[in-house]
Amino acid sequence: MIEFAPIRIPVIRRLQTLAVSHFVFCFLFFAAVSTLVTVYLTLFTSYWPFTTLYFVYLFFDRNTPESGGRRSTWIRNWRLWKWMSDYFPCTLHKTVDLDPTRNYIFGIHPHGVLCVGSFTHFSTNGSNFDHIFPGFKSYLTMLPFWFKTPFFRDYAMTGGLVPSSKKAIQHIITRPKGGNICCIIPGGAPESLNARPGDVVLILKNRIGFLKMAVTNGVPLVPVFSFGDHALWEQKPNPPGSFIRRFQDSSQKWTQVALPMFHARGIFQYNYGLMPYRRSVHTVVGEPIEIVQRSNPTSEELLQLQELYISRLRDMFEAHKSKYLPDDCKLIIN
Ligand SMILES: *[C@@H]1O[C@H](CO)[C@@H](O)[C@H](O)[C@H]1NC(C)=O
């Protein structure tokens, strides 16, 4: 039985659905569509002078993503993002005040299928980031691959998205006046393959890079837990060793892009489709871990820091889970 959405829905809920479908479209198809259209216009039509001009611009703009990108306060403040945030709704919780004369690294967990919480809070002002963290600019990191795609890269940069490369991260966390937050999702795309209602499964034990960035630059590290982000879509079972998982692992290896087989609901009915469920996401920003700067940390020192980081993350999870997640939900860290 297909369960249709009622015909009479308040306009505001329709706008929220519109905003989320725009987000899902952008992250799934924008890059592919804009690449195909650009190639087509260049090779097969008389519009090639326009796309050629764009390529010239790309050439001169090639270093922008790794030097802080190109934020747009206007776009970050679009009403669209407030609607998107209110669809779930997404709420940002601060546990302590941060010092706007310093820079910080946020480690955000879990990735979820499409990083809804991280994007809403840290790439837009949809959940009021600018008010909750006054004096800060947040930059969310994304696979460098996406910054090679025409037009999508420009749109992504308006939200403060930057590549998850060492150079791009360093550019942000070493700015002298402070007030910058570099948001890293250490689990990355592979963690999206674990996102489904139920337990939260993180990939963290072999993620040393972000810890090393914090130590070599002496930047405080803040664990962030996004409660509910893992449960917004269903995902086909893909246990390690299964056919689906082996396919996903090899496609990931060759293209960097993970292919989670997810579904939840549609725009006009509640049974099939790529739209997420309307379920709340509560993102808790923890206390900073102070870091002593060291140019060449040993792997032992990094493992010690990792132990501390994971214990802080577990404490945060235990402290807040009863408010935001079902009772039997466990945190599994791989
Ligand atoms: C961010 O959104 C809030 C409302 O949610 C608004 O009060 C605030 O002015 C916005 N920030 C900026 C910088 O416009």
PDB file of C-alpha atoms and ligand atoms in Angstrom, residues 73 77 82 125-131, ligand 1:
ATOM      1  CA  THR A  73      27.067  35.600   3.646  1.00  0.00           C
ATOM      2  CA  ASN A  77      21.495  33.322   5.054  1.00  0.00           C
ATOM      3  CA  LYS A  82      16.045  27.689   7.477  1.00  0.00           C
ATOM      4  CA  ASN A 125      23.065  29.823   8.946  1.00  0.00           C
ATOM      5  CA  GLY A 126      19.878  27.732   8.732  1.00  0.00           C
ATOM      6  CA  SER A 127      20.126  26.609  12.355  1.00  0.00           C
ATOM      7  CA  ASN A 128      21.493  29.920  13.564  1.00  0.00           C
ATOM      8  CA  PHE A 129      25.212  29.144  13.730  1.00  0.00           C
ATOM      9  CA  ASP A 130      26.154  32.815  13.398  1.00  0.00           C
ATOM     10  CA  HIS A 131      24.227  33.620  16.557  1.00  0.00           C
TER      11      HIS A 131
HETATM   12  C1  LIG B   1      21.470  33.862  11.200  1.00  0.00           C
HETATM   13  O1  LIG B   1      20.110  33.506  11.409  1.00  0.00           O
HETATM   14  C2  LIG B   1      19.487  34.130  12.538  1.00  0.00           C
HETATM   15  C3  LIG B   1      18.061  33.632  12.644  1.00  0.00           C
HETATM   16  O2  LIG B   1      17.979  32.255  12.744  1.00  0.00           O
HETATM   17  C4  LIG B   1      19.513  35.633  12.401  1.00  0.00           C
HETATM   18  O3  LIG B   1      18.977  36.223  13.582  1.00  0.00           O
HETATM   19  C5  LIG B   1      20.955  36.092  12.186  1.00  0.00           C
HETATM   20  O4  LIG B   1      20.967  37.482  11.948  1.00  0.00           O
HETATM   21  C6  LIG B   1      21.592  35.358  11.024  1.00  0.00           C
HETATM   22  N1  LIG B   1      22.991  35.738  10.929  1.00  0.00           N
HETATM   23  C7  LIG B   1      23.465  36.635  10.050  1.00  0.00           C
HETATM   24  C8  LIG B   1      24.915  36.891  10.078  1.00  0.00           C
HETATM   25  O5  LIG B   1      22.746  37.204   9.264  1.00  0.00           O
END
